């Protein structure tokens, strides 16, 4: 809450009703109440309590109420907009996390990226090679070669086989085993007969540019903990191992917990809009954390269909896809910015954000991987930065005008991409 307090807010954080982390999910073992608190109830109750405490202390109710969160905090914002649309005037949801279907895909990825003994197939240097290959294939899509995939990575044509080691080559390339592993991650899970699960999870396979994120480096222990204690009902418990997952059948068993812990399942935000709420979703294109950029895109596109088209939807909901931003912090792009101020202007002054200026800081704030660090990076302009970029409401993309300082956001303009 340090950043919010410095801005004059009363601020509340909470633990969703349990001690522990989702990556060590033993707190959830056959404990439906704790799972329900984590997925739905905890943030709702905390918001009501925070407002009541604030009103009692100051003698008046808050003039405006905001939610700011990333990853699980982003998911909590989405739950509030869907299930409790009267709680917040404005919601800043960054890289919102889903759990169940995502868990199927990242388990597939983790198994693909490890050998039969559970050892990683890629070193950090190998992932650097893979990432550099993806960047080289798609860097110029926004009209500027700057080390960032600036357009929509879904249109990137990249085959990791292009990086296969030549005879006698031992560095700066990938082995055939590594190429096959990368292809599995890019294409997504299949059944034992080769049926693609993308027919059910079409938005989940990793995209070029995300090679340094969780899609390529999630550890098996974390994922095993999720499946042992959280994502099935009943939970299989501590004896379950990652190789026990049956890709022919087990994805069909996630529906029960999906209803409890997934904040991304219902894009019908008509009640939130009717209540006057504003939802600002920030999503990095290079995020391969929880759940990944394609889920945010699919969620927003479904909201447009439900809420009467783009113009009607963007009166209350806007999605900003940020090239080169990873999960909640950092990345090679202009990932930081004072996003909260844009939301405040939208809620309090009616100024909808038609463009957000992003900054690439020279140094990320200390503790960026912590909640405080997230807030510092995403509620203020960095003290020093190397370049800026404009970010436009999806589906608009920024494209270099062909002249002007490439480090200045004013040298770019919005373009409507071709429909995929």
C-alpha positions in Angstrom: 0.0 0.0 0.0 3.0 2.4 0.2 2.4 3.9 -3.3 -1.4 4.3 -2.7 -0.8 5.9 0.7 1.7 8.4 -0.9 -1.1 9.3 -3.3 -3.5 10.1 -0.5 -5.6 6.9 -0.5 -6.8 4.8 2.3 -5.5 1.3 1.2 -6.2 -2.3 2.2 -4.4 -5.5 1.2 -5.4 -9.1 2.3 -4.4 -12.7 2.0 -7.8 -14.0 0.6 -8.3 -15.9 3.8 -5.3 -18.3 4.0 -1.6 -18.4 4.7 0.5 -19.6 1.9 0.9 -19.2 -1.8 -0.8 -20.7 -4.8 2.5 -22.2 -5.9 2.6 -24.1 -2.7 -1.1 -24.9 -2.5 -1.3 -27.3 0.4 -3.5 -24.7 2.1 -6.3 -25.7 -0.4 -6.1 -29.5 0.2 -9.8 -30.6 0.1 -10.7 -27.3 1.8 -13.5 -25.9 -0.4 -14.1 -23.0 1.9 -10.5 -21.8 1.6 -10.7 -22.3 -2.2 -13.9 -20.4 -2.4 -12.4 -17.6 -0.3 -9.4 -17.5 -2.6 -11.4 -17.5 -5.8 -14.4 -15.4 -5.0 -15.3 -14.3 -1.4 -12.0 -13.1 0.1 -11.6 -9.9 -2.0 -15.3 -9.1 -1.7 -15.3 -9.3 2.1 -12.0 -7.4 2.3 -13.4 -4.6 0.1 -16.5 -4.2 2.3 -14.4 -4.2 5.5 -12.0 -1.7 4.1 -14.8 0.7 3.1 -16.4 0.4 6.5 -13.2 1.0 8.4 -12.4 4.0 6.2 -15.9 5.5 6.7 -15.7 5.0 10.5 -12.3 6.6 10.8 -12.9 9.6 8.6 -16.6 10.1 9.3 -17.6 9.8 5.7 -17.7 7.2 2.9 -14.9 7.2 0.3 -15.7 9.5 -2.7 -14.3 6.9 -5.1 -13.1 3.3 -4.7 -10.4 1.7 -6.8 -9.0 -1.8 -7.2 -5.4 -2.2 -8.4 -3.9 -5.6 -8.8 -1.7 -7.8 -11.0 -1.7 -11.6 -11.6 -3.9 -13.0 -8.8 -4.7 -9.3 -7.9 -5.8 -8.8 -11.5 -8.0 -11.8 -11.3 -9.6 -10.4 -8.2 -10.4 -7.2 -10.1 -12.1 -9.3 -12.8 -14.1 -11.2 -10.2 -15.3 -7.9 -8.7 -16.3 -6.5 -12.1 -18.3 -9.7 -12.9 -19.8 -10.8 -9.6 -19.8 -7.6 -7.5 -20.1 -4.8 -10.0 -21.1 -2.2 -7.3 -17.9 -2.5 -5.2 -15.5 -0.3 -7.2 -15.7 2.7 -9.4 -12.6 1.8 -11.2 -10.6 -1.4 -11.6 -7.0 -1.7 -12.9 -6.5 -5.4 -13.7 -3.1 -6.2 -14.9 -2.2 -9.7 -16.4 -5.3 -11.2 -14.7 -4.7 -14.8 -13.6 -6.9 -17.7 -14.5 -6.1 -21.1 -13.1 -7.6 -24.4 -14.3 -7.4 -24.4 -18.1 -4.2 -22.5 -17.9 -2.9 -25.2 -15.5 -3.5 -27.8 -18.2 -1.5 -25.9 -20.7 1.5 -25.0 -18.5 1.7 -28.5 -17.2 2.0 -29.6 -20.8 4.7 -27.0 -21.3 6.6 -27.9 -18.2 6.6 -31.6 -19.2 7.7 -30.7 -22.7 10.6 -28.6 -21.3 11.9 -31.3 -19.0 13.4 -34.7 -19.8 12.2 -38.0 -18.4 14.1 -37.5 -15.2 12.6 -34.1 -14.6 15.7 -32.1 -15.6 15.3 -28.9 -17.7 16.1 -29.3 -21.4 17.0 -25.6 -21.7 19.6 -23.5 -19.9 19.0 -19.7 -19.6 21.5 -19.3 -22.5 19.4 -21.7 -24.6 16.3 -19.7 -23.9 18.2 -16.5 -24.9 18.9 -18.2 -28.2 15.3 -19.1 -28.7 14.0 -15.7 -27.7 16.5 -13.9 -30.0 15.3 -16.1 -32.9 11.7 -15.1 -32.3 12.6 -11.5 -32.1 14.6 -11.6 -35.3 11.7 -13.2 -37.1 9.1 -10.7 -36.1 10.8 -7.5 -34.9 10.0 -5.3 -37.8 6.2 -5.9 -37.8 5.6 -2.4 -36.3 7.8 -0.7 -38.9 10.8 -0.5 -36.6 13.6 -2.9 -35.7 14.1 -2.3 -32.0 14.4 -5.6 -30.3 10.6 -5.7 -29.5 7.9 -7.6 -31.3 5.7 -4.5 -31.7 2.8 -5.9 -33.5 0.5 -8.9 -32.8 2.7 -11.9 -32.0 -0.1 -14.2 -33.2 0.8 -13.2 -36.7 4.5 -14.0 -36.2 5.9 -16.7 -38.5 8.7 -18.4 -36.5 9.9 -21.9 -36.6 12.5 -22.9 -33.9 13.9 -25.4 -36.4 15.6 -22.5 -38.0 17.9 -22.5 -35.0 18.9 -26.1 -35.2 22.6 -26.6 -34.7 24.7 -27.3 -37.8 27.2 -30.2 -37.7 29.9 -29.4 -35.2 28.1 -26.3 -33.8 27.8 -26.3 -30.0 26.6 -22.8 -29.1 24.2 -20.2 -30.3 21.8 -22.9 -31.6 19.4 -25.6 -30.4 19.5 -29.4 -30.5 16.8 -31.4 -32.3 15.4 -32.3 -28.9 15.2 -28.7 -27.9 13.6 -27.7 -31.2 10.9 -30.4 -30.7 10.3 -29.2 -27.1 9.8 -25.6 -28.2 7.5 -26.7 -31.0 5.3 -28.5 -28.4 5.1 -25.3 -26.3 4.2 -23.1 -29.3 1.5 -25.6 -30.5 -0.1 -26.5 -27.2 -1.3 -29.8 -25.7 -2.6 -32.8 -27.6 -4.2 -36.1 -26.6 -2.5 -39.5 -27.1 -4.0 -39.7 -30.5 -2.8 -36.2 -31.5 -6.1 -34.4 -31.1 -5.3 -30.7 -30.3 -6.8 -29.4 -27.1 -6.7 -26.0 -28.7 -10.3 -26.7 -29.8 -11.2 -26.2 -26.1 -8.4 -23.9 -25.1 -7.7 -22.0 -28.4 -6.1 -19.0 -26.8 -3.4 -20.7 -24.6 -0.4 -21.9 -26.6 2.7 -19.7 -26.0 3.5 -17.1 -28.6 6.9 -15.9 -30.0 8.4 -13.4 -27.6 7.4 -15.2 -24.4 10.4 -17.5 -24.3 11.8 -16.0 -21.0 8.5 -16.3 -19.1 6.7 -19.1 -17.3 5.6 -20.9 -20.4 9.1 -22.0 -21.0 10.5 -22.2 -17.5 7.7 -23.0 -15.0 9.0 -25.5 -12.5 7.3 -28.8 -12.2 7.1 -28.6 -8.4 4.9 -25.5 -8.5 2.6 -27.1 -11.0 2.5 -30.4 -9.2 1.4 -28.5 -6.1 -1.5 -26.9 -7.9 -2.8 -30.2 -9.2 -2.3 -32.0 -5.9 -4.2 -29.6 -3.8 -6.2 -27.0 -5.8 -7.3 -27.7 -9.4 -9.2 -31.0 -9.0 -12.2 -31.8 -6.8 -11.6 -34.0 -4.9 -7.9 -33.2 -4.6 -5.6 -36.2 -5.3 -3.2 -35.2 -2.6 0.6 -35.3 -2.0 1.2 -38.7 -3.8 0.1 -37.3 -7.2 2.9 -36.5 -9.7 3.0 -34.4 -12.8 3.2 -37.5 -15.0 0.0 -38.8 -13.6 -2.0 -36.2 -15.6 -3.9 -37.8 -18.4 -4.2 -35.4 -21.3 -7.0 -37.6 -22.8 -9.3 -37.1 -19.9 -8.2 -35.0 -16.9 -8.8 -31.6 -18.5 -12.5 -32.6 -18.4 -12.3 -32.7 -14.6 -11.5 -29.0 -14.1 -15.0 -27.6 -14.4 -15.8 -27.8 -10.7 -12.8 -25.7 -9.6 -13.0 -23.5 -12.6 -16.3 -22.2 -11.3 -14.6 -21.4 -8.0 -11.1 -20.0 -8.8 -11.2 -18.7 -12.4 -12.0 -15.0 -12.5 -11.8 -14.9 -16.3 -14.8 -17.0 -17.3 -17.6 -14.4 -17.7 -17.1 -11.4 -20.0 -20.7 -10.2 -19.5 -19.9 -6.9 -17.9 -23.3 -5.2 -18.6 -24.1 -4.8 -14.9 -20.7 -3.3 -14.2 -21.2 -0.8 -17.0 -24.7 0.0 -15.8 -23.3 0.7 -12.3 -20.9 3.3 -13.9 -17.8 1.2 -13.4 -14.6 1.5 -15.5 -12.3 -1.5 -16.2 -8.8 -0.9 -17.5 -7.0 -4.1 -18.4 -3.3 -4.0 -18.9 -1.8 -7.1 -20.6 1.8 -7.7 -21.8 2.1 -9.4 -25.2 5.2 -11.2 -23.8 3.5 -12.4 -20.7 3.5 -16.1 -20.4 2.5 -16.1 -16.8 -1.0 -16.3 -15.6 -2.9 -16.7 -17.9 -1.3 -15.2 -21.0 -2.1 -12.5 -23.6 -4.4 -14.5 -25.8 -6.9 -15.0 -22.9 -7.2 -11.3 -22.3 -7.8 -10.7 -26.0 -10.4 -13.5 -26.2 -12.1 -12.1 -23.0 -12.3 -8.6 -24.4 -13.5 -9.7 -27.8 -16.3 -11.7 -26.2 -17.2 -8.7 -24.1 -17.6 -6.7 -27.3 -20.0 -9.3 -28.7 -22.1 -9.4 -25.5 -22.1 -5.6 -24.8 -23.2 -4.4 -28.2 -20.0 -3.8 -30.1 -16.7 -1.9 -29.6 -18.0 1.6 -29.0 -20.5 0.4 -26.4 -18.0 -1.8 -24.7 -15.2 0.8 -24.6 -17.5 3.1 -22.6 -16.7 0.9 -19.6 -14.0 -1.6 -20.6 -10.7 -1.0 -22.4 -7.8 -3.4 -23.0 -4.3 -2.2 -23.6 -1.9 -4.8 -25.0 1.7 -3.8 -24.3 4.5 -5.2 -26.6 7.5 -6.4 -24.7 5.9 -6.5 -21.3 6.2 -9.7 -19.3 4.1 -10.8 -16.3 3.3 -7.8 -14.2 6.7 -6.2 -14.4 9.6 -5.5 -16.7 10.4 -6.8 -20.2 12.1 -5.3 -23.2 9.2 -2.9 -24.0 7.7 0.3 -22.6 6.1 -1.7 -19.8 5.8 0.9 -17.0 3.5 3.8 -16.6 1.2 5.7 -14.4 -1.8 3.6 -15.4 -3.8 4.5 -12.3 -3.9 8.2 -13.3 -5.5 7.2 -16.6 -8.1 5.3 -14.7 -8.7 8.1 -12.3 -9.3 10.6 -15.2 -11.7 8.1 -16.8 -13.7 7.6 -13.6 -13.6 11.1 -12.1 -13.5 13.3 -15.2 -15.0 11.2 -17.9 -11.7 11.2 -19.9 -11.6 7.7 -21.5 -8.0 6.7 -22.2 -7.5 6.8 -26.0 -3.7 6.4 -25.5 -1.4 5.5 -22.6 2.2 6.4 -22.6 4.5 3.6 -21.6 8.1 3.9 -20.4 11.1 1.6 -20.4 12.8 2.4 -17.1 16.6 2.4 -16.9 16.1 0.4 -13.7 13.0 -1.3 -12.4 12.1 -0.3 -8.8 13.6 -2.3 -6.0 11.5 -5.2 -5.0 9.7 -5.3 -8.4 8.7 -8.9 -7.9 6.8 -7.9 -4.8 3.4 -6.3 -4.5 5.0 -3.0 -3.6 7.3 -3.3 -6.7 4.4 -4.0 -9.0 2.6 -0.9 -7.7 5.7 1.3 -8.0 6.2 0.2 -11.6 2.5 0.6 -12.6 1.3 3.7 -10.8 4.1 6.2 -11.5 6.4 7.4 -14.3 9.9 6.1 -13.6 12.6 8.6 -12.5 14.7 7.8 -15.6 13.8 5.9 -18.8 15.4 5.0 -22.1 12.4 5.2 -24.4 8.6 5.7 -24.5 5.9 4.1 -26.6 2.2 4.9 -27.1 -0.3 2.1 -26.2 -3.7 2.2 -27.8 -7.0 0.4 -26.9 -7.1 -3.0 -28.4 -7.3 -3.8 -31.3 -5.3 -0.7 -32.3 -1.5 -1.1 -32.6 1.3 1.4 -32.5 3.3 1.7 -35.7 6.4 3.8 -36.4 5.7 6.7 -38.7 9.0 6.1 -40.6 10.7 9.3 -39.3 11.3 11.0 -36.0 13.0 9.8 -32.8 12.2 6.1 -32.4 12.6 6.5 -28.6 9.8 9.1 -28.5 6.1 7.9 -28.4 5.1 10.8 -30.6 6.9 9.1 -33.5 4.3 6.4 -33.6 0.6 6.3 -34.7 -2.3 4.0 -34.2 -3.2 1.5 -36.9 -6.0 -1.0 -37.2 -4.5 -4.4 -37.9 -5.8 -6.8 -40.5 -8.3 -9.2 -39.1 -6.9 -12.6 -38.3 
